[in-house]
Amino acid sequence: GAVVSQHPSRVICKSGTSVKIECRSLDFQATTMFWYRQFPKQSLMLMATSNEGSKATYEQGVEKDKFLINHASLTLSTLTVTSAHPEDSSFYICSATPRATGELFFGEGSRLTVL
Amino acid sequence: AQSVTQLDSQVPVFEEAPVELRCNYSSSVSVYLFWYVQYPNQGLQLLLKYLSGSTLVKGINGFEAEFNKSQTSFHLRKPSVHISDTAEYFCAVSRTGGYNKLIFGAGTRLAVHP
């Protein structure tokens, strides 16, 4: 099946620093990628929709200046958490859809811990 | 807008027993329905999906689900569970015409005991 890879899988950073998480579709071109956030023992909440070559569409309540999303190519989207705070600590999961079928494939997730 | 309700936050069951995880949805438009499984500290794996056609959908690992439009339900079932089925299960819905913007339920923790 199609593979979506996230990097890093775990990251610890100091409060006030910025962290970049990458999401790559390894064996297909992804016109659209989605970024989700998952708090412990909770469901996934959609943060934003990332379209290749255009600005991301953010869900209501998500700060676009804090969570910068870039989808510069058909195989890579990045999420940058700027000026991270402890409350940004969470599990971030991306998903990608191939151009043809639209079926979603999920990455392994990235656990961010802000100290 | 769509919403998903998973009626049980936790379901304990003994190994080799049958299990049903319940999912109800709400939508004013036609939807696609999905079940995903998540193991600790991992992403999501698709178990099965309903797009159209037969209302009984068979997925991986022996799971199946039945779409009931009149009851707006999509319950997940397995006739005999294994210890390895212990995980978090999420029901999700999206509008038809694309797989965009999945809306997830709160999840059901399936705990299989020996």
PDB file of C-alpha atoms in Angstrom:
ATOM      1  CA  GLY A   1       0.000   0.000   0.000  1.00  0.00           C
ATOM      2  CA  ALA A   2       0.893   3.647  -0.227  1.00  0.00           C
ATOM      3  CA  VAL A   3       3.337   4.972   2.329  1.00  0.00           C
ATOM      4  CA  VAL A   4       3.359   8.268   4.142  1.00  0.00           C
ATOM      5  CA  SER A   5       6.319   9.039   6.354  1.00  0.00           C
ATOM      6  CA  GLN A   6       6.711  11.639   9.063  1.00  0.00           C
ATOM      7  CA  HIS A   7       9.921  12.954  10.537  1.00  0.00           C
ATOM      8  CA  PRO A   8      10.852  13.267  13.294  1.00  0.00           C
ATOM      9  CA  SER A   9       8.798  10.683  15.144  1.00  0.00           C
ATOM     10  CA  ARG A  10       9.653  12.320  18.450  1.00  0.00           C
ATOM     11  CA  VAL A  11      10.987  15.759  19.237  1.00  0.00           C
ATOM     12  CA  ILE A  12      11.636  17.591  22.476  1.00  0.00           C
ATOM     13  CA  CYS A  13      12.247  21.303  22.410  1.00  0.00           C
ATOM     14  CA  LYS A  14      12.504  24.256  24.752  1.00  0.00           C
ATOM     15  CA  SER A  15       9.699  26.735  25.128  1.00  0.00           C
ATOM     16  CA  GLY A  16      10.023  29.594  22.657  1.00  0.00           C
ATOM     17  CA  THR A  17      11.793  27.652  19.951  1.00  0.00           C
ATOM     18  CA  SER A  18      10.345  26.536  16.609  1.00  0.00           C
ATOM     19  CA  VAL A  19       9.981  22.957  15.454  1.00  0.00           C
ATOM     20  CA  LYS A  20       9.490  21.626  11.934  1.00  0.00           C
ATOM     21  CA  ILE A  21       7.733  18.349  11.185  1.00  0.00           C
ATOM     22  CA  GLU A  22       7.923  16.817   7.729  1.00  0.00           C
ATOM     23  CA  CYS A  23       5.323  14.679   5.992  1.00  0.00           C
ATOM     24  CA  ARG A  24       6.352  12.830   2.850  1.00  0.00           C
ATOM     25  CA  SER A  25       4.429  10.639   0.478  1.00  0.00           C
ATOM     26  CA  LEU A  26       7.023   8.049  -0.505  1.00  0.00           C
ATOM     27  CA  ASP A  27       5.429   6.300  -3.457  1.00  0.00           C
ATOM     28  CA  PHE A  28       2.782   8.638  -4.792  1.00  0.00           C
ATOM     29  CA  GLN A  29       2.169  12.272  -5.534  1.00  0.00           C
ATOM     30  CA  ALA A  30      -0.090  13.978  -3.027  1.00  0.00           C
ATOM     31  CA  THR A  31      -2.043  16.971  -4.211  1.00  0.00           C
ATOM     32  CA  THR A  32      -3.609  17.339  -0.780  1.00  0.00           C
ATOM     33  CA  MET A  33      -2.272  16.652   2.692  1.00  0.00           C
ATOM     34  CA  PHE A  34      -4.029  17.065   5.998  1.00  0.00           C
ATOM     35  CA  TRP A  35      -2.572  17.836   9.414  1.00  0.00           C
ATOM     36  CA  TYR A  36      -4.232  16.504  12.552  1.00  0.00           C
ATOM     37  CA  ARG A  37      -3.522  17.011  16.224  1.00  0.00           C
ATOM     38  CA  GLN A  38      -4.249  14.408  18.858  1.00  0.00           C
ATOM     39  CA  PHE A  39      -4.201  15.048  22.594  1.00  0.00           C
ATOM     40  CA  PRO A  40      -3.630  12.103  24.937  1.00  0.00           C
ATOM     41  CA  LYS A  41      -6.528   9.660  24.946  1.00  0.00           C
ATOM     42  CA  GLN A  42      -8.515  11.869  22.593  1.00  0.00           C
ATOM     43  CA  SER A  43      -9.534  11.853  18.966  1.00  0.00           C
ATOM     44  CA  LEU A  44      -7.852  13.471  16.020  1.00  0.00           C
ATOM     45  CA  MET A  45      -8.716  17.079  15.338  1.00  0.00           C
ATOM     46  CA  LEU A  46      -8.177  18.429  11.847  1.00  0.00           C
ATOM     47  CA  MET A  47      -5.902  21.455  11.942  1.00  0.00           C
ATOM     48  CA  ALA A  48      -5.491  22.354   8.291  1.00  0.00           C
ATOM     49  CA  THR A  49      -5.667  21.227   4.690  1.00  0.00           C
ATOM     50  CA  SER A  50      -2.490  21.657   2.701  1.00  0.00           C
ATOM     51  CA  ASN A  51      -2.705  21.939  -1.095  1.00  0.00           C
ATOM     52  CA  GLU A  52       0.392  21.792  -3.254  1.00  0.00           C
ATOM     53  CA  GLY A  53       1.401  25.192  -4.512  1.00  0.00           C
ATOM     54  CA  SER A  54      -1.170  27.182  -2.583  1.00  0.00           C
ATOM     55  CA  LYS A  55      -1.849  28.431   0.914  1.00  0.00           C
ATOM     56  CA  ALA A  56      -3.138  26.030   3.519  1.00  0.00           C
ATOM     57  CA  THR A  57      -6.717  26.186   4.692  1.00  0.00           C
ATOM     58  CA  TYR A  58      -6.948  26.260   8.469  1.00  0.00           C
ATOM     59  CA  GLU A  59      -9.813  25.001  10.590  1.00  0.00           C
ATOM     60  CA  GLN A  60     -11.587  27.388  12.890  1.00  0.00           C
ATOM     61  CA  GLY A  61      -9.622  28.079  16.033  1.00  0.00           C
ATOM     62  CA  VAL A  62      -6.242  27.051  14.632  1.00  0.00           C
ATOM     63  CA  GLU A  63      -3.675  29.873  14.652  1.00  0.00           C
ATOM     64  CA  LYS A  64      -2.179  30.017  11.183  1.00  0.00           C
ATOM     65  CA  ASP A  65       0.725  32.188  12.333  1.00  0.00           C
ATOM     66  CA  LYS A  66       1.627  29.642  14.978  1.00  0.00           C
ATOM     67  CA  PHE A  67       1.235  26.524  12.876  1.00  0.00           C
ATOM     68  CA  LEU A  68       2.901  27.293   9.555  1.00  0.00           C
ATOM     69  CA  ILE A  69       2.168  24.815   6.794  1.00  0.00           C
ATOM     70  CA  ASN A  70       4.087  24.606   3.547  1.00  0.00           C
ATOM     71  CA  HIS A  71       3.309  22.197   0.704  1.00  0.00           C
ATOM     72  CA  ALA A  72       6.050  23.064  -1.736  1.00  0.00           C
ATOM     73  CA  SER A  73       6.056  19.846  -3.724  1.00  0.00           C
ATOM     74  CA  LEU A  74       3.766  16.951  -4.533  1.00  0.00           C
ATOM     75  CA  THR A  75       5.555  14.726  -2.037  1.00  0.00           C
ATOM     76  CA  LEU A  76       6.316  16.995   0.901  1.00  0.00           C
ATOM     77  CA  SER A  77       4.356  19.088   3.361  1.00  0.00           C
ATOM     78  CA  THR A  78       5.857  20.648   6.460  1.00  0.00           C
ATOM     79  CA  LEU A  79       4.290  21.837   9.696  1.00  0.00           C
ATOM     80  CA  THR A  80       6.294  24.366  11.694  1.00  0.00           C
ATOM     81  CA  VAL A  81       5.230  25.059  15.256  1.00  0.00           C
ATOM     82  CA  THR A  82       6.548  28.540  15.948  1.00  0.00           C
ATOM     83  CA  SER A  83       7.459  29.845  19.397  1.00  0.00           C
ATOM     84  CA  ALA A  84       6.366  26.580  20.932  1.00  0.00           C
ATOM     85  CA  HIS A  85       4.810  26.464  24.377  1.00  0.00           C
ATOM     86  CA  PRO A  86       4.135  23.491  26.661  1.00  0.00           C
ATOM     87  CA  GLU A  87       0.457  23.517  25.636  1.00  0.00           C
ATOM     88  CA  ASP A  88       1.563  22.762  22.066  1.00  0.00           C
ATOM     89  CA  SER A  89       2.812  19.392  23.250  1.00  0.00           C
ATOM     90  CA  SER A  90       0.798  16.843  21.335  1.00  0.00           C
ATOM     91  CA  PHE A  91       0.826  14.067  18.763  1.00  0.00           C
ATOM     92  CA  TYR A  92       0.723  15.486  15.237  1.00  0.00           C
ATOM     93  CA  ILE A  93      -0.381  13.231  12.386  1.00  0.00           C
ATOM     94  CA  CYS A  94      -0.430  13.955   8.691  1.00  0.00           C
ATOM     95  CA  SER A  95      -2.367  12.241   5.968  1.00  0.00           C
ATOM     96  CA  ALA A  96      -2.013  12.407   2.217  1.00  0.00           C
ATOM     97  CA  THR A  97      -4.171  11.585  -0.751  1.00  0.00           C
ATOM     98  CA  PRO A  98      -2.915  10.495  -4.166  1.00  0.00           C
ATOM     99  CA  ARG A  99      -3.951  12.457  -7.185  1.00  0.00           C
ATOM    100  CA  ALA A 100      -5.983   9.671  -8.767  1.00  0.00           C
ATOM    101  CA  THR A 101      -7.988   7.862  -6.095  1.00  0.00           C
ATOM    102  CA  GLY A 102      -8.264  10.328  -3.271  1.00  0.00           C
ATOM    103  CA  GLU A 103      -7.848   7.577  -0.665  1.00  0.00           C
ATOM    104  CA  LEU A 104      -6.206   8.871   2.507  1.00  0.00           C
ATOM    105  CA  PHE A 105      -3.017   7.415   3.941  1.00  0.00           C
ATOM    106  CA  PHE A 106      -1.690   8.374   7.351  1.00  0.00           C
ATOM    107  CA  GLY A 107       1.804   8.972   8.594  1.00  0.00           C
ATOM    108  CA  GLU A 108       3.178   7.382  11.748  1.00  0.00           C
ATOM    109  CA  GLY A 109       2.749  10.565  13.737  1.00  0.00           C
ATOM    110  CA  SER A 110       5.173  12.936  15.448  1.00  0.00           C
ATOM    111  CA  ARG A 111       5.143  13.420  19.188  1.00  0.00           C
ATOM    112  CA  LEU A 112       6.129  16.934  20.219  1.00  0.00           C
ATOM    113  CA  THR A 113       7.085  17.692  23.803  1.00  0.00           C
ATOM    114  CA  VAL A 114       7.733  21.306  24.714  1.00  0.00           C
ATOM    115  CA  LEU A 115       9.588  21.819  27.974  1.00  0.00           C
TER     116      LEU A 115
ATOM    117  CA  ALA B   1     -21.628  19.522   8.728  1.00  0.00           C
ATOM    118  CA  GLN B   2     -20.928  15.983   9.753  1.00  0.00           C
ATOM    119  CA  SER B   3     -20.396  14.496  13.196  1.00  0.00           C
ATOM    120  CA  VAL B   4     -19.538  11.072  14.565  1.00  0.00           C
ATOM    121  CA  THR B   5     -20.489   9.541  17.897  1.00  0.00           C
ATOM    122  CA  GLN B   6     -18.760   6.492  19.233  1.00  0.00           C
ATOM    123  CA  LEU B   7     -20.990   5.295  22.001  1.00  0.00           C
ATOM    124  CA  ASP B   8     -18.418   3.415  24.070  1.00  0.00           C
ATOM    125  CA  SER B   9     -15.139   4.937  25.188  1.00  0.00           C
ATOM    126  CA  GLN B  10     -13.848   1.563  26.373  1.00  0.00           C
ATOM    127  CA  VAL B  11     -14.822  -2.008  25.557  1.00  0.00           C
ATOM    128  CA  PRO B  12     -13.258  -4.835  27.579  1.00  0.00           C
ATOM    129  CA  VAL B  13     -13.605  -8.315  26.142  1.00  0.00           C
ATOM    130  CA  PHE B  14     -12.081 -11.729  26.613  1.00  0.00           C
ATOM    131  CA  GLU B  15      -9.946 -13.330  23.941  1.00  0.00           C
ATOM    132  CA  GLU B  16     -11.914 -15.310  21.326  1.00  0.00           C
ATOM    133  CA  ALA B  17     -15.168 -13.566  22.257  1.00  0.00           C
ATOM    134  CA  PRO B  18     -17.124 -11.542  19.687  1.00  0.00           C
ATOM    135  CA  VAL B  19     -17.077  -7.766  19.839  1.00  0.00           C
ATOM    136  CA  GLU B  20     -19.082  -4.869  18.441  1.00  0.00           C
ATOM    137  CA  LEU B  21     -17.866  -1.269  18.487  1.00  0.00           C
ATOM    138  CA  ARG B  22     -20.669   1.182  17.909  1.00  0.00           C
ATOM    139  CA  CYS B  23     -20.617   4.236  15.675  1.00  0.00           C
ATOM    140  CA  ASN B  24     -23.395   6.642  14.756  1.00  0.00           C
ATOM    141  CA  TYR B  25     -23.068   9.595  12.441  1.00  0.00           C
ATOM    142  CA  SER B  26     -24.965  12.723  11.577  1.00  0.00           C
ATOM    143  CA  SER B  27     -24.921  14.418   8.187  1.00  0.00           C
ATOM    144  CA  SER B  28     -27.214  16.384   5.928  1.00  0.00           C
ATOM    145  CA  VAL B  29     -25.424  15.056   2.832  1.00  0.00           C
ATOM    146  CA  SER B  30     -24.263  11.665   1.602  1.00  0.00           C
ATOM    147  CA  VAL B  31     -21.157  10.387   3.310  1.00  0.00           C
ATOM    148  CA  TYR B  32     -18.363   7.897   3.147  1.00  0.00           C
ATOM    149  CA  LEU B  33     -17.672   5.964   6.348  1.00  0.00           C
ATOM    150  CA  PHE B  34     -14.405   4.567   7.682  1.00  0.00           C
ATOM    151  CA  TRP B  35     -12.979   2.607  10.580  1.00  0.00           C
ATOM    152  CA  TYR B  36      -9.339   3.100  11.549  1.00  0.00           C
ATOM    153  CA  VAL B  37      -7.182   1.374  14.157  1.00  0.00           C
ATOM    154  CA  GLN B  38      -4.388   3.071  16.089  1.00  0.00           C
ATOM    155  CA  TYR B  39      -1.753   1.211  18.076  1.00  0.00           C
ATOM    156  CA  PRO B  40       0.145   3.120  20.806  1.00  0.00           C
ATOM    157  CA  ASN B  41       2.314   5.943  19.493  1.00  0.00           C
ATOM    158  CA  GLN B  42       1.527   5.111  15.903  1.00  0.00           C
ATOM    159  CA  GLY B  43      -0.483   6.570  13.074  1.00  0.00           C
ATOM    160  CA  LEU B  44      -3.782   5.253  11.807  1.00  0.00           C
ATOM    161  CA  GLN B  45      -4.363   2.154   9.742  1.00  0.00           C
ATOM    162  CA  LEU B  46      -7.491   1.766   7.655  1.00  0.00           C
ATOM    163  CA  LEU B  47      -9.574  -1.249   8.662  1.00  0.00           C
ATOM    164  CA  LEU B  48     -12.397  -0.827   6.181  1.00  0.00           C
ATOM    165  CA  LYS B  49     -14.509   1.740   4.390  1.00  0.00           C
ATOM    166  CA  TYR B  50     -17.997   2.141   2.987  1.00  0.00           C
ATOM    167  CA  LEU B  51     -18.276   4.168  -0.179  1.00  0.00           C
ATOM    168  CA  SER B  52     -21.317   2.671  -1.929  1.00  0.00           C
ATOM    169  CA  GLY B  53     -22.856  -0.654  -2.865  1.00  0.00           C
ATOM    170  CA  SER B  54     -23.187  -3.521  -0.422  1.00  0.00           C
ATOM    171  CA  THR B  55     -23.921  -2.318   3.076  1.00  0.00           C
ATOM    172  CA  LEU B  56     -21.825  -5.088   4.624  1.00  0.00           C
ATOM    173  CA  VAL B  57     -18.177  -4.236   4.323  1.00  0.00           C
ATOM    174  CA  LYS B  58     -15.354  -6.608   5.095  1.00  0.00           C
ATOM    175  CA  GLY B  59     -11.975  -5.303   6.113  1.00  0.00           C
ATOM    176  CA  ILE B  60      -8.596  -6.458   7.279  1.00  0.00           C
ATOM    177  CA  ASN B  61      -7.850  -8.591  10.336  1.00  0.00           C
ATOM    178  CA  GLY B  62     -11.275 -10.251  10.240  1.00  0.00           C
ATOM    179  CA  PHE B  63     -13.265  -7.092  10.933  1.00  0.00           C
ATOM    180  CA  GLU B  64     -16.501  -6.164   9.214  1.00  0.00           C
ATOM    181  CA  ALA B  65     -18.996  -3.332   9.462  1.00  0.00           C
ATOM    182  CA  GLU B  66     -22.538  -2.747   8.328  1.00  0.00           C
ATOM    183  CA  PHE B  67     -23.845   0.545   7.033  1.00  0.00           C
ATOM    184  CA  ASN B  68     -27.396   1.218   8.193  1.00  0.00           C
ATOM    185  CA  LYS B  69     -28.707   4.367   6.582  1.00  0.00           C
ATOM    186  CA  SER B  70     -32.011   4.436   8.451  1.00  0.00           C
ATOM    187  CA  GLN B  71     -30.264   4.226  11.798  1.00  0.00           C
ATOM    188  CA  THR B  72     -27.277   6.296  10.625  1.00  0.00           C
ATOM    189  CA  SER B  73     -24.951   3.686  12.059  1.00  0.00           C
ATOM    190  CA  PHE B  74     -21.759   1.945  10.984  1.00  0.00           C
ATOM    191  CA  HIS B  75     -20.958  -0.553  13.744  1.00  0.00           C
ATOM    192  CA  LEU B  76     -17.723  -2.537  13.623  1.00  0.00           C
ATOM    193  CA  ARG B  77     -17.757  -6.242  14.458  1.00  0.00           C
ATOM    194  CA  LYS B  78     -15.387  -9.141  14.813  1.00  0.00           C
ATOM    195  CA  PRO B  79     -16.587 -12.672  15.633  1.00  0.00           C
ATOM    196  CA  SER B  80     -13.509 -13.673  17.628  1.00  0.00           C
ATOM    197  CA  VAL B  81     -10.921 -11.218  18.943  1.00  0.00           C
ATOM    198  CA  HIS B  82      -7.250 -11.729  19.685  1.00  0.00           C
ATOM    199  CA  ILE B  83      -4.971 -10.113  22.228  1.00  0.00           C
ATOM    200  CA  SER B  84      -3.324  -8.305  19.321  1.00  0.00           C
ATOM    201  CA  ASP B  85      -6.586  -6.501  18.560  1.00  0.00           C
ATOM    202  CA  THR B  86      -6.080  -4.381  21.680  1.00  0.00           C
ATOM    203  CA  ALA B  87      -5.914  -0.834  20.326  1.00  0.00           C
ATOM    204  CA  GLU B  88      -7.857   2.387  19.823  1.00  0.00           C
ATOM    205  CA  TYR B  89     -10.506   2.300  17.112  1.00  0.00           C
ATOM    206  CA  PHE B  90     -11.804   5.391  15.364  1.00  0.00           C
ATOM    207  CA  CYS B  91     -14.903   5.763  13.245  1.00  0.00           C
ATOM    208  CA  ALA B  92     -14.730   8.564  10.689  1.00  0.00           C
ATOM    209  CA  VAL B  93     -16.943  10.209   8.085  1.00  0.00           C
ATOM    210  CA  SER B  94     -16.364  12.386   5.057  1.00  0.00           C
ATOM    211  CA  ARG B  95     -18.573  13.922   2.446  1.00  0.00           C
ATOM    212  CA  THR B  96     -19.019  11.944  -0.742  1.00  0.00           C
ATOM    213  CA  GLY B  97     -17.215  13.110  -3.827  1.00  0.00           C
ATOM    214  CA  GLY B  98     -13.848  13.008  -2.177  1.00  0.00           C
ATOM    215  CA  TYR B  99     -11.975  11.724   0.795  1.00  0.00           C
ATOM    216  CA  ASN B 100     -11.382  15.195   2.053  1.00  0.00           C
ATOM    217  CA  LYS B 101     -11.655  16.358   5.635  1.00  0.00           C
ATOM    218  CA  LEU B 102     -12.271  13.233   7.638  1.00  0.00           C
ATOM    219  CA  ILE B 103     -14.239  13.881  10.815  1.00  0.00           C
ATOM    220  CA  PHE B 104     -13.334  11.443  13.551  1.00  0.00           C
ATOM    221  CA  GLY B 105     -15.268  10.093  16.472  1.00  0.00           C
ATOM    222  CA  ALA B 106     -13.793  10.202  19.956  1.00  0.00           C
ATOM    223  CA  GLY B 107     -12.474   6.674  19.676  1.00  0.00           C
ATOM    224  CA  THR B 108     -13.140   3.379  21.451  1.00  0.00           C
ATOM    225  CA  ARG B 109     -10.450   1.632  23.395  1.00  0.00           C
ATOM    226  CA  LEU B 110     -10.725  -2.122  22.817  1.00  0.00           C
ATOM    227  CA  ALA B 111      -9.007  -4.097  25.560  1.00  0.00           C
ATOM    228  CA  VAL B 112      -8.767  -7.829  24.939  1.00  0.00           C
ATOM    229  CA  HIS B 113      -8.025  -9.920  28.027  1.00  0.00           C
ATOM    230  CA  PRO B 114      -6.699 -13.487  28.125  1.00  0.00           C
TER     231      PRO B 114
END
